[in-house]
């Protein structure tokens, strides 16, 4: 469990055998149970026949049975303790376990020494089961990696590794196969299973011209796909990288416990030493054997393994639980930050709306006809990749002649200027017209509007419609229900459209007609008014959202159709493109945080009680073992609850 990798001073026994999820061998319960069963049998035999075994010369029989059980159950702890001492890391749980059990053997408490190691191994087993369960949730994402691609070369098809396929190559995807690379369908239609990427269980129909992503599963027809991205740049590769590194960023709570354990462990060792040595010196009639025994109880009960195991496991479970719900969290620290989010800011297009634009209306001015206006617009927008430009091209059913287009210029946040048959065409928002000193009849047109001007004369406008996502209103309502104080929208669209969307969804505020740089300024203004304690999340999908996503306390990107820049910059990626998942992510973060602190308070409370009982002589070594292992087991089981979010 590589969440432990930084815990050098506390739980180092977890460092040596928990590589990251990409290389961890499969957990085998039967294999892990065999040595535990053998130890239990030896311990039972030793306890039943203890008197007879003690009767052997020098109690050889007793030592033979119990020491065999002790080595079988504790050799990993002993080895790690020795290795860590050589490395200069003395005060960890391995050291505590070793001196406690060797001390028990020295005062002839052999069954107790075996019991400490045995129950510790049982705790480790339960931990492995819990980790394995949460790892499976994340591993299910890793299994969507395609192994081969059917590369079409001339008239033949050969199987190759996806890493060797280049942009522009043609691949075939047969029914039942995983789509190996991102690309555009050039032949065929089919039903595809997107659940591995998005979590959506219902297959989606695809046809020629549509984009498919690596990791999706082709269900019915044969698809011929033109590759648009190399494997390293594909959606699936980015997701794999996300998942494999998800647990490397530790939350503040984890770091606090790591530092706490580094000071706590040596204090416990020296306190135990004081308990063993001082009372016999200063209290008349007290024996060294009695106080050494109490010191050993203190050592066993003070072992911080319950804390150090369950807290990273809680965050690991939170990341796994989120992954099951189609939410990829890039690190435990972002789960913690989600708990303090009080304001959620949304982009509009592609986030709250579908981002699928269609021409709904053409309004002509100054003797231009609809056909002329559409033809001029489509040629002016011919080189643009913007969704609005694509919708205009879709509305124009004829072939586009690129030869008549020259001096093409994209003006960021305004629109396009180009020459079409030596006519200067402007196509963009009303800011572009004002910039060129052209006055439209009206700026306040409902909908996304592309204004057009020809040689300085206003020619009319095209209205582009964009639909709200089905769960957009639910997303805002859910955020209000869980206590989010404000929901805000930032958009480059005009005020009329922004106001309409805000009213339909129940947003608290909106900022409209923003240039990309204006979005950052508006977001800075929101953060400035929020205060240091409360956090602000931003949800977006486009390239122009990446700076705001990076600036946010928690940046959330739409991962299905979102831009690579937004996904790479974000702290959390929603694979379903559903804004309602934002509330789910916050709920998972809060539940994880709550469970982690439950474990901290519970473990420290129980340990404090039994330390007191041990020092005053009420608790025995067996009770200390049960208390320590019991705390660890309960904390682990509690941490596992986050998977059921």
Coordinates of C-alpha atoms in Angstrom, one line a residue:
X1 CA 0.0 0.0 0.0
X2 CA 2.1 2.9 -1.2
X3 CA 0.3 5.4 1.0
X4 CA 2.7 4.1 3.6
X5 CA 5.8 4.9 1.6
X6 CA 6.6 8.1 3.5
X7 CA 5.9 6.7 7.0
X8 CA 9.5 6.0 7.8
X9 CA 9.4 6.5 11.5
X10 CA 6.3 4.6 12.4
X11 CA 5.0 1.8 10.3
X12 CA 8.0 0.8 8.3
X13 CA 6.9 -2.8 8.3
X14 CA 4.5 -1.8 5.6
X15 CA 7.0 -0.1 3.4
X16 CA 8.9 -3.1 2.3
X17 CA 6.1 -5.2 1.0
X18 CA 3.6 -2.7 -0.5
X19 CA 4.7 -1.4 -3.9
X20 CA 2.2 0.6 -5.9
X21 CA -0.9 -0.9 -7.4
X22 CA 0.7 -1.5 -10.7
X23 CA 3.1 -4.1 -9.4
X24 CA 1.5 -5.5 -6.3
X25 CA 0.9 -9.3 -6.5
X26 CA -2.6 -10.5 -6.1
X27 CA -3.6 -11.1 -2.5
X28 CA -3.9 -14.9 -1.8
X29 CA -6.0 -15.5 1.3
X30 CA -5.3 -19.3 1.4
X31 CA -1.5 -18.7 1.2
X32 CA -1.7 -16.1 4.0
X33 CA -3.8 -18.3 6.2
X34 CA -1.6 -21.3 6.2
X35 CA 1.2 -20.0 8.6
X36 CA -1.5 -18.5 10.9
X37 CA -3.3 -21.9 11.2
X38 CA 0.0 -23.6 11.9
X39 CA 0.8 -21.1 14.7
X40 CA -2.7 -21.5 16.2
X41 CA -2.2 -25.3 16.2
X42 CA 1.2 -25.0 17.9
X43 CA -0.2 -22.5 20.4
X44 CA -3.1 -24.8 21.3
X45 CA -0.9 -27.8 21.7
X46 CA 1.5 -25.8 23.9
X47 CA -1.3 -24.6 26.1
X48 CA -3.0 -28.0 26.5
X49 CA 0.2 -29.9 27.2
X50 CA 2.1 -27.1 28.9
X51 CA 2.7 -29.0 32.2
X52 CA 4.0 -32.1 30.4
X53 CA 6.3 -29.9 28.2
X54 CA 7.7 -28.1 31.2
X55 CA 8.5 -31.5 32.8
X56 CA 11.0 -32.2 30.0
X57 CA 14.7 -31.5 30.8
X58 CA 15.3 -27.7 31.0
X59 CA 11.7 -27.3 29.6
X60 CA 13.1 -28.2 26.1
X61 CA 9.7 -29.4 24.9
X62 CA 8.0 -26.2 26.0
X63 CA 10.6 -24.0 24.3
X64 CA 10.6 -26.1 21.2
X65 CA 6.8 -25.8 20.7
X66 CA 6.4 -22.1 21.7
X67 CA 9.6 -20.8 20.1
X68 CA 8.7 -22.6 16.8
X69 CA 5.3 -20.9 16.9
X70 CA 6.9 -17.5 17.8
X71 CA 9.4 -17.6 14.9
X72 CA 6.8 -18.8 12.5
X73 CA 4.4 -15.9 13.4
X74 CA 7.0 -13.2 14.1
X75 CA 10.0 -13.8 11.8
X76 CA 8.9 -10.9 9.4
X77 CA 8.6 -8.5 12.3
X78 CA 11.9 -9.6 13.8
X79 CA 13.7 -9.3 10.4
X80 CA 12.3 -5.8 9.7
X81 CA 13.1 -4.6 13.2
X82 CA 16.8 -5.7 12.6
X83 CA 16.9 -4.2 9.2
X84 CA 15.5 -0.9 10.3
X85 CA 17.9 -0.7 13.3
X86 CA 20.8 -1.1 10.8
X87 CA 19.3 1.7 8.8
X88 CA 19.1 4.0 11.8
X89 CA 15.3 3.7 12.1
X90 CA 14.9 2.3 15.6
X91 CA 11.6 3.5 17.0
X92 CA 8.9 1.9 15.0
X93 CA 6.2 -0.8 15.6
X94 CA 8.6 -3.6 14.7
X95 CA 11.0 -2.5 17.4
X96 CA 8.1 -2.3 20.0
X97 CA 6.8 -5.7 19.1
X98 CA 10.3 -7.2 19.2
X99 CA 11.4 -5.9 22.6
X100 CA 8.0 -6.6 24.1
X101 CA 7.9 -10.3 23.0
X102 CA 11.6 -11.0 23.7
X103 CA 11.0 -9.5 27.2
X104 CA 8.0 -11.8 27.6
X105 CA 10.2 -14.8 26.7
X106 CA 12.9 -13.6 29.1
X107 CA 10.4 -13.7 32.0
X108 CA 9.1 -17.0 30.8
X109 CA 5.8 -15.8 29.4
X110 CA 6.1 -17.8 26.3
X111 CA 2.4 -18.1 25.3
X112 CA 2.0 -14.4 25.7
X113 CA 5.0 -13.7 23.4
X114 CA 3.4 -16.0 20.7
X115 CA 0.0 -14.4 21.2
X116 CA 1.4 -10.9 20.6
X117 CA 2.9 -12.0 17.2
X118 CA -0.1 -14.2 16.3
X119 CA -2.7 -11.5 16.8
X120 CA -0.5 -9.0 15.1
X121 CA -0.4 -11.2 12.1
X122 CA -4.2 -11.6 12.2
X123 CA -4.5 -7.8 12.2
X124 CA -2.1 -7.7 9.2
X125 CA -4.3 -10.3 7.4
X126 CA -7.5 -8.2 8.0
X127 CA -5.6 -5.1 6.8
X128 CA -4.5 -6.9 3.6
X129 CA -8.1 -8.0 3.0
X130 CA -9.4 -4.5 3.3
X131 CA -6.6 -3.0 1.1
X132 CA -7.2 -5.8 -1.5
X133 CA -10.9 -4.9 -1.5
X134 CA -10.3 -1.2 -2.1
X135 CA -7.5 -1.9 -4.6
X136 CA -9.9 -4.1 -6.6
X137 CA -12.1 -1.0 -7.1
X138 CA -9.2 0.9 -8.6
X139 CA -7.7 -2.1 -10.4
X140 CA -11.0 -2.5 -12.4
X141 CA -9.9 0.8 -14.1
X142 CA -6.4 -0.6 -14.8
X143 CA -7.9 -3.7 -16.5
X144 CA -9.4 -1.6 -19.3
X145 CA -6.0 -1.2 -20.8
X146 CA -6.2 -2.7 -24.3
X147 CA -3.5 -5.3 -25.2
X148 CA -3.6 -5.3 -29.0
X149 CA -4.8 -3.2 -32.0
X150 CA -5.9 -4.6 -35.4
X151 CA -3.8 -2.3 -37.7
X152 CA -5.0 -2.1 -41.3
X153 CA -2.1 -2.1 -43.7
X154 CA -3.2 -2.0 -47.4
X155 CA -5.6 -5.0 -47.7
X156 CA -4.4 -6.9 -44.7
X157 CA -4.9 -6.6 -40.9
X158 CA -2.3 -7.5 -38.4
X159 CA -2.3 -7.4 -34.6
X160 CA 0.1 -4.9 -33.1
X161 CA 0.8 -3.3 -29.7
X162 CA -1.3 -0.1 -29.3
X163 CA 1.9 1.8 -28.5
X164 CA 3.2 1.2 -32.0
X165 CA 0.2 2.7 -33.8
X166 CA 0.6 6.3 -35.2
X167 CA -1.9 9.2 -35.7
X168 CA -3.7 8.7 -39.0
X169 CA -3.4 4.9 -39.0
X170 CA -6.5 2.9 -39.6
X171 CA -7.6 0.2 -37.1
X172 CA -10.4 -2.4 -37.1
X173 CA -12.3 -3.0 -33.9
X174 CA -14.4 -6.3 -33.9
X175 CA -17.4 -7.0 -31.7
X176 CA -16.4 -7.8 -28.2
X177 CA -13.0 -6.1 -28.5
X178 CA -11.7 -3.1 -26.5
X179 CA -11.1 0.0 -28.5
X180 CA -7.3 0.4 -28.2
X181 CA -6.9 4.0 -29.2
X182 CA -8.8 7.3 -29.4
X183 CA -10.1 8.0 -32.9
X184 CA -12.9 8.8 -35.4
X185 CA -15.2 6.2 -36.9
X186 CA -14.8 6.2 -40.7
X187 CA -16.9 3.1 -41.4
X188 CA -19.5 1.1 -39.5
X189 CA -21.9 1.6 -36.6
X190 CA -22.2 -0.2 -33.3
X191 CA -23.2 -0.2 -29.7
X192 CA -20.3 0.5 -27.4
X193 CA -19.9 -0.1 -23.6
X194 CA -18.5 3.0 -22.0
X195 CA -18.9 1.8 -18.4
X196 CA -15.1 1.3 -17.8
X197 CA -14.5 5.0 -18.5
X198 CA -17.7 6.7 -17.5
X199 CA -19.5 4.3 -15.1
X200 CA -22.6 4.5 -17.3
X201 CA -24.1 1.0 -17.6
X202 CA -26.2 1.6 -20.8
X203 CA -24.4 1.0 -24.1
X204 CA -24.2 4.0 -26.5
X205 CA -24.9 3.9 -30.2
X206 CA -22.1 5.3 -32.4
X207 CA -21.8 5.9 -36.2
X208 CA -19.5 7.3 -38.8
X209 CA -18.0 10.7 -37.8
X210 CA -18.2 10.1 -34.1
X211 CA -15.3 9.9 -31.7
X212 CA -14.5 6.8 -29.7
X213 CA -12.0 6.5 -26.8
X214 CA -9.5 3.8 -25.8
X215 CA -10.9 1.5 -23.1
X216 CA -14.5 1.4 -24.5
X217 CA -15.8 -2.0 -25.6
X218 CA -17.3 -2.6 -29.0
X219 CA -20.5 -4.6 -28.5
X220 CA -22.1 -5.3 -31.9
X221 CA -20.8 -4.2 -35.4
X222 CA -17.3 -3.9 -36.9
X223 CA -15.8 -0.4 -36.6
X224 CA -13.1 1.1 -38.8
X225 CA -11.4 3.9 -36.8
X226 CA -8.9 6.5 -37.9
X227 CA -6.5 7.1 -35.0
X228 CA -6.5 10.6 -33.6
X229 CA -4.0 10.2 -30.7
X230 CA -1.1 8.0 -29.9
X231 CA -1.5 5.6 -27.0
X232 CA 0.5 7.7 -24.6
X233 CA -1.8 10.7 -25.3
X234 CA -5.1 8.7 -25.3
X235 CA -7.8 9.0 -22.6
X236 CA -7.0 5.6 -21.2
X237 CA -3.3 6.3 -20.8
X238 CA -4.1 9.5 -18.8
X239 CA -6.6 7.6 -16.6
X240 CA -4.0 4.8 -15.9
X241 CA -1.4 7.4 -14.9
X242 CA -4.0 9.1 -12.7
X243 CA -5.0 5.9 -10.9
X244 CA -1.5 4.6 -10.4
X245 CA -0.4 7.8 -8.8
X246 CA -3.6 8.5 -6.9
X247 CA -2.4 7.5 -3.5
X248 CA 1.0 9.2 -3.6
X249 CA -0.3 12.6 -2.4
X250 CA -0.8 12.3 1.3
X251 CA -3.5 14.2 3.2
X252 CA -2.6 16.6 6.0
X253 CA -4.1 14.1 8.5
X254 CA -1.8 11.3 7.2
X255 CA 1.2 13.6 7.5
X256 CA 0.2 14.6 11.0
X257 CA -0.1 10.9 12.2
X258 CA 3.3 10.2 10.6
X259 CA 4.9 13.0 12.6
X260 CA 2.9 12.1 15.7
X261 CA 4.1 8.5 15.6
X262 CA 7.8 9.6 15.2
X263 CA 7.6 11.3 18.5
X264 CA 5.1 9.0 20.2
X265 CA 7.1 5.8 19.7
X266 CA 10.3 6.8 21.5
X267 CA 8.3 8.4 24.3
X268 CA 6.5 5.1 24.8
X269 CA 9.8 3.2 24.8
X270 CA 11.4 5.4 27.5
X271 CA 8.2 5.5 29.5
X272 CA 8.2 1.7 29.5
X273 CA 11.9 1.7 30.6
X274 CA 11.0 4.0 33.5
X275 CA 8.1 1.7 34.5
X276 CA 10.4 -1.3 34.5
X277 CA 13.3 0.3 36.4
X278 CA 12.0 3.0 38.8
X279 CA 9.2 1.5 40.9
X280 CA 11.4 -1.4 42.3
X281 CA 14.0 1.2 43.3
X282 CA 11.7 3.6 45.1
X283 CA 8.7 1.5 46.2
X284 CA 9.6 -1.0 49.1
X285 CA 8.6 -4.6 48.5
X286 CA 8.1 -4.2 44.7
X287 CA 9.8 -6.8 42.5
X288 CA 11.6 -6.2 39.2
X289 CA 9.7 -9.1 37.5
X290 CA 6.3 -7.5 38.2
X291 CA 7.2 -4.1 36.9
X292 CA 9.0 -5.5 33.9
X293 CA 5.8 -7.4 33.1
X294 CA 3.8 -4.1 33.4
X295 CA 6.4 -2.4 31.1
X296 CA 5.9 -5.1 28.5
X297 CA 2.1 -4.6 28.7
X298 CA 2.7 -0.9 28.1
X299 CA 4.9 -1.6 25.1
X300 CA 2.4 -4.0 23.5
X301 CA -0.6 -1.7 24.1
X302 CA 1.2 1.4 22.9
X303 CA 2.0 0.0 19.4
X304 CA 0.6 2.6 17.0
X305 CA -0.2 0.1 14.2
X306 CA -3.9 0.6 14.4
X307 CA -3.5 4.3 13.7
X308 CA -0.8 3.9 11.1
X309 CA -2.6 1.2 9.2
X310 CA -6.2 2.4 9.3
X311 CA -5.6 6.1 8.4
X312 CA -3.9 5.6 5.0
X313 CA -6.4 2.7 4.4
X314 CA -9.3 5.1 5.0
X315 CA -8.0 7.5 2.3
X316 CA -7.1 4.6 0.0
X317 CA -10.7 3.3 0.5
X318 CA -12.0 6.8 -0.3
X319 CA -10.1 6.9 -3.5
X320 CA -11.3 3.4 -4.4
X321 CA -14.9 4.2 -3.5
X322 CA -14.8 7.4 -5.7
X323 CA -13.4 5.3 -8.6
X324 CA -16.3 2.9 -8.3
X325 CA -18.6 5.9 -8.8
X326 CA -16.7 7.2 -11.9
X327 CA -14.8 9.9 -9.9
X328 CA -11.0 9.8 -10.1
X329 CA -9.3 11.6 -7.2
X330 CA -5.6 12.3 -7.8
X331 CA -4.6 12.1 -4.1
X332 CA -5.8 11.8 -0.5
X333 CA -5.1 15.5 0.1
X334 CA -7.9 16.5 -2.2
X335 CA -10.4 14.3 -0.3
X336 CA -9.5 16.4 2.8
X337 CA -9.9 19.7 0.9
X338 CA -13.3 18.7 -0.4
X339 CA -14.6 18.7 3.2
X340 CA -14.0 22.4 3.5
X341 CA -15.6 23.4 0.1
X342 CA -18.3 26.0 0.6
X343 CA -18.5 27.5 -2.9
X344 CA -18.7 25.6 -6.2
X345 CA -18.1 27.5 -9.4
X346 CA -19.1 26.1 -12.7
X347 CA -18.1 26.7 -16.3
X348 CA -21.3 26.7 -18.6
X349 CA -20.6 25.1 -22.0
X350 CA -19.7 21.4 -21.7
X351 CA -20.1 21.4 -18.0
X352 CA -23.7 22.5 -17.2
X353 CA -24.7 22.2 -20.8
X354 CA -24.1 19.4 -23.3
X355 CA -21.8 21.5 -25.5
X356 CA -23.6 20.1 -28.6
X357 CA -24.5 23.2 -30.6
X358 CA -27.1 23.3 -33.4
X359 CA -28.1 26.2 -35.6
X360 CA -31.6 27.1 -34.5
X361 CA -32.2 30.5 -36.3
X362 CA -30.7 32.7 -39.0
X363 CA -31.6 36.4 -38.9
X364 CA -30.6 38.5 -42.0
X365 CA -30.0 42.2 -42.2
X366 CA -29.3 44.7 -45.0
X367 CA -30.6 42.6 -48.0
X368 CA -28.5 39.5 -47.2
X369 CA -30.3 36.1 -47.6
X370 CA -30.2 33.1 -45.2
X371 CA -28.2 31.1 -47.8
X372 CA -25.7 33.9 -48.3
X373 CA -25.3 34.4 -44.6
X374 CA -24.7 30.7 -43.8
X375 CA -22.3 30.4 -46.7
X376 CA -20.2 33.4 -45.5
X377 CA -20.3 32.1 -41.9
X378 CA -19.2 28.5 -42.8
X379 CA -16.3 29.7 -44.9
X380 CA -15.2 32.2 -42.3
X381 CA -15.3 29.4 -39.6
X382 CA -13.8 26.7 -41.9
X383 CA -10.5 26.5 -40.0
X384 CA -11.9 26.8 -36.5
X385 CA -12.2 23.7 -34.2
X386 CA -14.7 25.5 -31.8
X387 CA -18.0 23.6 -31.3
X388 CA -19.9 26.6 -32.6
X389 CA -17.9 26.5 -35.9
X390 CA -18.6 22.8 -36.1
X391 CA -22.4 23.4 -35.7
X392 CA -22.4 25.9 -38.5
X393 CA -20.5 23.5 -40.8
X394 CA -23.1 20.8 -39.9
X395 CA -25.9 23.2 -40.9
X396 CA -24.3 23.9 -44.3
X397 CA -24.9 20.8 -46.4
X398 CA -22.7 21.8 -49.3
X399 CA -19.0 21.4 -49.9
X400 CA -16.7 24.1 -48.4
X401 CA -14.2 25.6 -50.8
X402 CA -11.1 26.5 -48.8
X403 CA -9.4 28.2 -51.8
X404 CA -11.7 31.2 -51.5
X405 CA -10.6 31.8 -47.8
X406 CA -7.5 33.8 -47.0
X407 CA -6.0 36.0 -44.3
X408 CA -7.7 33.9 -41.6
X409 CA -7.3 35.3 -38.1
X410 CA -8.8 34.0 -34.8
X411 CA -9.3 36.8 -32.2
X412 CA -9.3 35.2 -28.8
X413 CA -12.6 35.8 -26.9
X414 CA -14.1 37.7 -29.8
X415 CA -14.4 35.6 -33.0
X416 CA -12.9 35.3 -36.5
X417 CA -11.7 37.7 -39.2
X418 CA -11.1 36.3 -42.7
X419 CA -11.3 37.2 -46.4
X420 CA -13.8 35.2 -48.4
X421 CA -13.6 36.0 -52.2
X422 CA -11.9 39.3 -51.2
X423 CA -14.7 40.3 -48.9
X424 CA -13.6 40.9 -45.3
X425 CA -15.9 38.8 -43.1
X426 CA -16.2 39.2 -39.3
X427 CA -17.9 36.3 -37.4
X428 CA -18.1 36.4 -33.7
X429 CA -19.8 38.0 -30.6
X430 CA -20.9 41.5 -30.2
X431 CA -17.5 42.5 -28.7
X432 CA -16.0 41.8 -32.0
X433 CA -18.4 44.1 -33.8
X434 CA -17.8 46.9 -31.2
X435 CA -14.0 46.4 -31.6
X436 CA -14.5 47.0 -35.4
X437 CA -16.9 49.9 -34.8
X438 CA -19.9 48.0 -36.3
X439 CA -23.2 48.5 -34.5
X440 CA -25.7 45.5 -34.6
X441 CA -29.4 46.2 -34.2
X442 CA -29.4 44.4 -30.9
X443 CA -26.8 42.8 -28.6
X444 CA -29.3 41.1 -26.2
X445 CA -30.4 38.1 -28.3
X446 CA -31.4 35.0 -26.3
X447 CA -29.1 32.1 -27.2
X448 CA -25.5 31.8 -28.3
X449 CA -25.1 34.2 -31.2
X450 CA -22.6 34.5 -34.0
X451 CA -22.9 38.0 -35.5
X452 CA -21.7 38.5 -39.1
X453 CA -20.4 41.6 -40.9
X454 CA -19.3 41.9 -44.5
X455 CA -16.8 44.7 -45.5
X456 CA -17.8 46.7 -42.4
X457 CA -21.6 46.3 -43.0
X458 CA -23.7 44.4 -40.5
X459 CA -25.2 41.3 -42.3
X460 CA -27.1 39.5 -39.5
X461 CA -26.7 36.8 -36.9
X462 CA -26.9 33.1 -36.4
X463 CA -28.4 31.7 -33.2
X464 CA -26.8 28.5 -31.9
X465 CA -28.7 26.4 -29.3
X466 CA -27.1 24.4 -26.6
X467 CA -29.1 22.1 -24.2
X468 CA -28.7 21.8 -20.5
X469 CA -27.4 18.5 -19.2
X470 CA -30.2 16.2 -17.8
X471 CA -28.7 16.3 -14.3
X472 CA -27.6 19.9 -14.2
X473 CA -30.5 21.1 -12.1
X474 CA -30.2 18.1 -9.8
X475 CA -26.5 18.9 -9.4
X476 CA -27.2 22.4 -8.1
X477 CA -30.0 21.1 -5.8
X478 CA -27.8 18.3 -4.4
X479 CA -25.0 20.8 -3.6
X480 CA -27.5 23.0 -1.7
X481 CA -28.8 19.9 0.2
X482 CA -25.3 19.1 1.5
X483 CA -24.6 22.6 2.7
X484 CA -22.8 24.3 -0.1
X485 CA -23.3 28.0 0.5
X486 CA -23.0 29.4 -3.1
X487 CA -23.2 28.0 -6.6
X488 CA -21.8 30.3 -9.3
X489 CA -21.4 30.2 -13.1
X490 CA -18.6 31.7 -15.2
X491 CA -19.2 31.9 -18.9
X492 CA -18.1 33.7 -22.0
X493 CA -21.7 33.7 -23.3
X494 CA -23.8 36.8 -23.3
X495 CA -25.8 38.0 -20.2
X496 CA -29.1 37.0 -21.6
X497 CA -28.1 33.4 -22.0
X498 CA -26.2 33.3 -18.7
X499 CA -29.3 34.7 -16.9
X500 CA -31.6 32.2 -18.5
X501 CA -29.3 29.3 -17.5
X502 CA -28.8 30.6 -14.0
X503 CA -32.6 30.9 -13.4
X504 CA -33.4 27.5 -14.8
X505 CA -30.8 25.8 -12.6
X506 CA -31.2 27.9 -9.4
X507 CA -27.6 29.2 -9.4
X508 CA -26.9 32.0 -6.9
X509 CA -24.7 34.2 -9.1
X510 CA -23.3 34.3 -12.6
X511 CA -20.5 36.2 -14.4
X512 CA -21.1 36.6 -18.2
X513 CA -19.2 37.7 -21.3
X514 CA -15.9 36.7 -19.8
X515 CA -12.7 36.4 -21.9
X516 CA -10.4 33.5 -20.8
X517 CA -8.3 35.9 -18.7
X518 CA -11.4 37.4 -17.2
X519 CA -12.4 34.0 -15.9
X520 CA -9.3 33.9 -13.7
X521 CA -9.9 37.5 -12.5
X522 CA -13.5 36.8 -11.6
X523 CA -12.5 33.6 -9.8
X524 CA -9.8 35.5 -7.9
X525 CA -12.5 37.9 -6.8
X526 CA -14.7 35.0 -5.5
X527 CA -11.8 33.5 -3.6
X528 CA -10.9 36.9 -2.1
X529 CA -14.4 37.3 -0.7
X530 CA -14.6 33.7 0.6
X531 CA -12.0 33.8 3.3
X532 CA -9.1 31.4 4.2
X533 CA -11.0 28.7 6.0
X534 CA -13.6 28.0 3.3
X535 CA -12.5 26.4 0.1
X536 CA -13.7 27.1 -3.5
X537 CA -14.0 24.3 -6.1
X538 CA -14.1 25.0 -9.9
X539 CA -15.7 22.6 -12.4
X540 CA -14.8 22.9 -16.0
X541 CA -14.0 21.1 -19.2
X542 CA -12.3 23.3 -21.8
X543 CA -8.7 24.4 -22.5
X544 CA -9.7 28.0 -21.4
X545 CA -10.8 26.5 -18.0
X546 CA -7.4 25.0 -17.2
X547 CA -6.0 28.2 -15.6
X548 CA -9.0 28.5 -13.3
X549 CA -8.9 24.8 -12.5
X550 CA -5.3 25.2 -11.5
X551 CA -6.1 28.3 -9.4
X552 CA -9.0 26.6 -7.5
X553 CA -8.6 25.0 -4.1
X554 CA -10.1 21.9 -5.7
X555 CA -10.1 21.8 -9.6
X556 CA -12.6 19.4 -11.1
X557 CA -12.6 18.4 -14.8
X558 CA -15.2 16.7 -16.9
X559 CA -13.2 13.6 -18.1
X560 CA -15.4 12.2 -20.8
X561 CA -15.4 15.0 -23.3
X562 CA -13.1 17.5 -21.5
X563 CA -9.9 18.8 -23.0
X564 CA -6.6 17.2 -22.1
X565 CA -5.3 20.4 -20.5
X566 CA -8.3 20.6 -18.1
X567 CA -8.0 16.9 -17.2
X568 CA -4.3 17.1 -16.6
X569 CA -4.6 20.3 -14.5
X570 CA -7.5 19.0 -12.4
X571 CA -7.3 17.5 -8.9
X572 CA -10.5 15.4 -9.5
X573 CA -11.8 14.0 -12.8
X574 CA -15.4 13.1 -13.4
X575 CA -15.5 10.4 -16.0
X576 CA -19.3 10.5 -16.6
X577 CA -19.3 14.2 -17.5
X578 CA -22.2 14.5 -15.0
X579 CA -22.2 17.6 -12.9
X580 CA -24.3 15.8 -10.2
X581 CA -21.1 13.8 -9.4
X582 CA -19.6 16.9 -7.8
X583 CA -21.9 16.5 -4.8
X584 CA -21.0 12.8 -4.7
X585 CA -17.3 13.6 -4.6
X586 CA -17.9 16.1 -1.7
X587 CA -19.9 13.4 0.2
X588 CA -17.1 10.9 -0.3
X589 CA -14.5 13.4 0.9
X590 CA -16.6 14.2 4.0
X591 CA -17.3 10.6 4.8
X592 CA -13.6 9.7 4.4
X593 CA -12.5 12.6 6.7
X594 CA -15.1 11.6 9.3
X595 CA -14.0 7.9 9.4
X596 CA -10.3 8.8 9.6
X597 CA -10.9 11.1 12.7
X598 CA -13.2 8.5 14.2
X599 CA -10.3 6.0 14.0
X600 CA -7.8 8.5 15.5
X601 CA -10.0 9.4 18.5
X602 CA -11.1 5.8 19.1
X603 CA -7.6 4.4 18.9
X604 CA -6.0 7.0 21.2
X605 CA -8.9 6.7 23.7
X606 CA -8.7 2.9 24.0
X607 CA -4.9 2.9 24.1
X608 CA -4.9 5.6 26.8
X609 CA -7.3 3.6 29.0
X610 CA -5.4 0.3 28.7
X611 CA -2.0 2.0 29.3
X612 CA -3.4 3.3 32.6
X613 CA -4.8 -0.2 33.5
X614 CA -1.5 -1.8 32.5
X615 CA 0.6 0.5 34.7
X616 CA -1.5 0.1 37.8
X617 CA -1.4 -3.7 37.3
X618 CA -5.1 -4.5 36.3
X619 CA -4.5 -5.4 32.6
X620 CA -2.5 -8.5 31.7
X621 CA -0.3 -9.1 28.7
X622 CA -3.1 -11.1 27.0
X623 CA -5.5 -8.2 27.5
X624 CA -2.9 -5.9 26.1
X625 CA -2.7 -8.1 23.0
X626 CA -6.4 -8.2 22.6
X627 CA -6.7 -4.4 23.1
X628 CA -4.0 -3.6 20.6
X629 CA -5.2 -6.0 17.9
X630 CA -8.9 -5.2 18.6
X631 CA -8.3 -1.5 18.1
X632 CA -6.4 -2.2 14.8
X633 CA -9.2 -4.5 13.6
X634 CA -12.0 -2.2 14.4
X635 CA -10.2 0.8 12.9
X636 CA -9.6 -1.2 9.7
X637 CA -13.2 -2.4 9.5
X638 CA -14.4 1.2 10.1
X639 CA -12.0 2.5 7.4
X640 CA -13.5 -0.1 4.9
X641 CA -16.9 1.5 5.3
X642 CA -15.9 4.4 3.0
X643 CA -16.0 1.9 0.0
X644 CA -19.7 1.6 0.4
X645 CA -20.3 5.4 -0.2

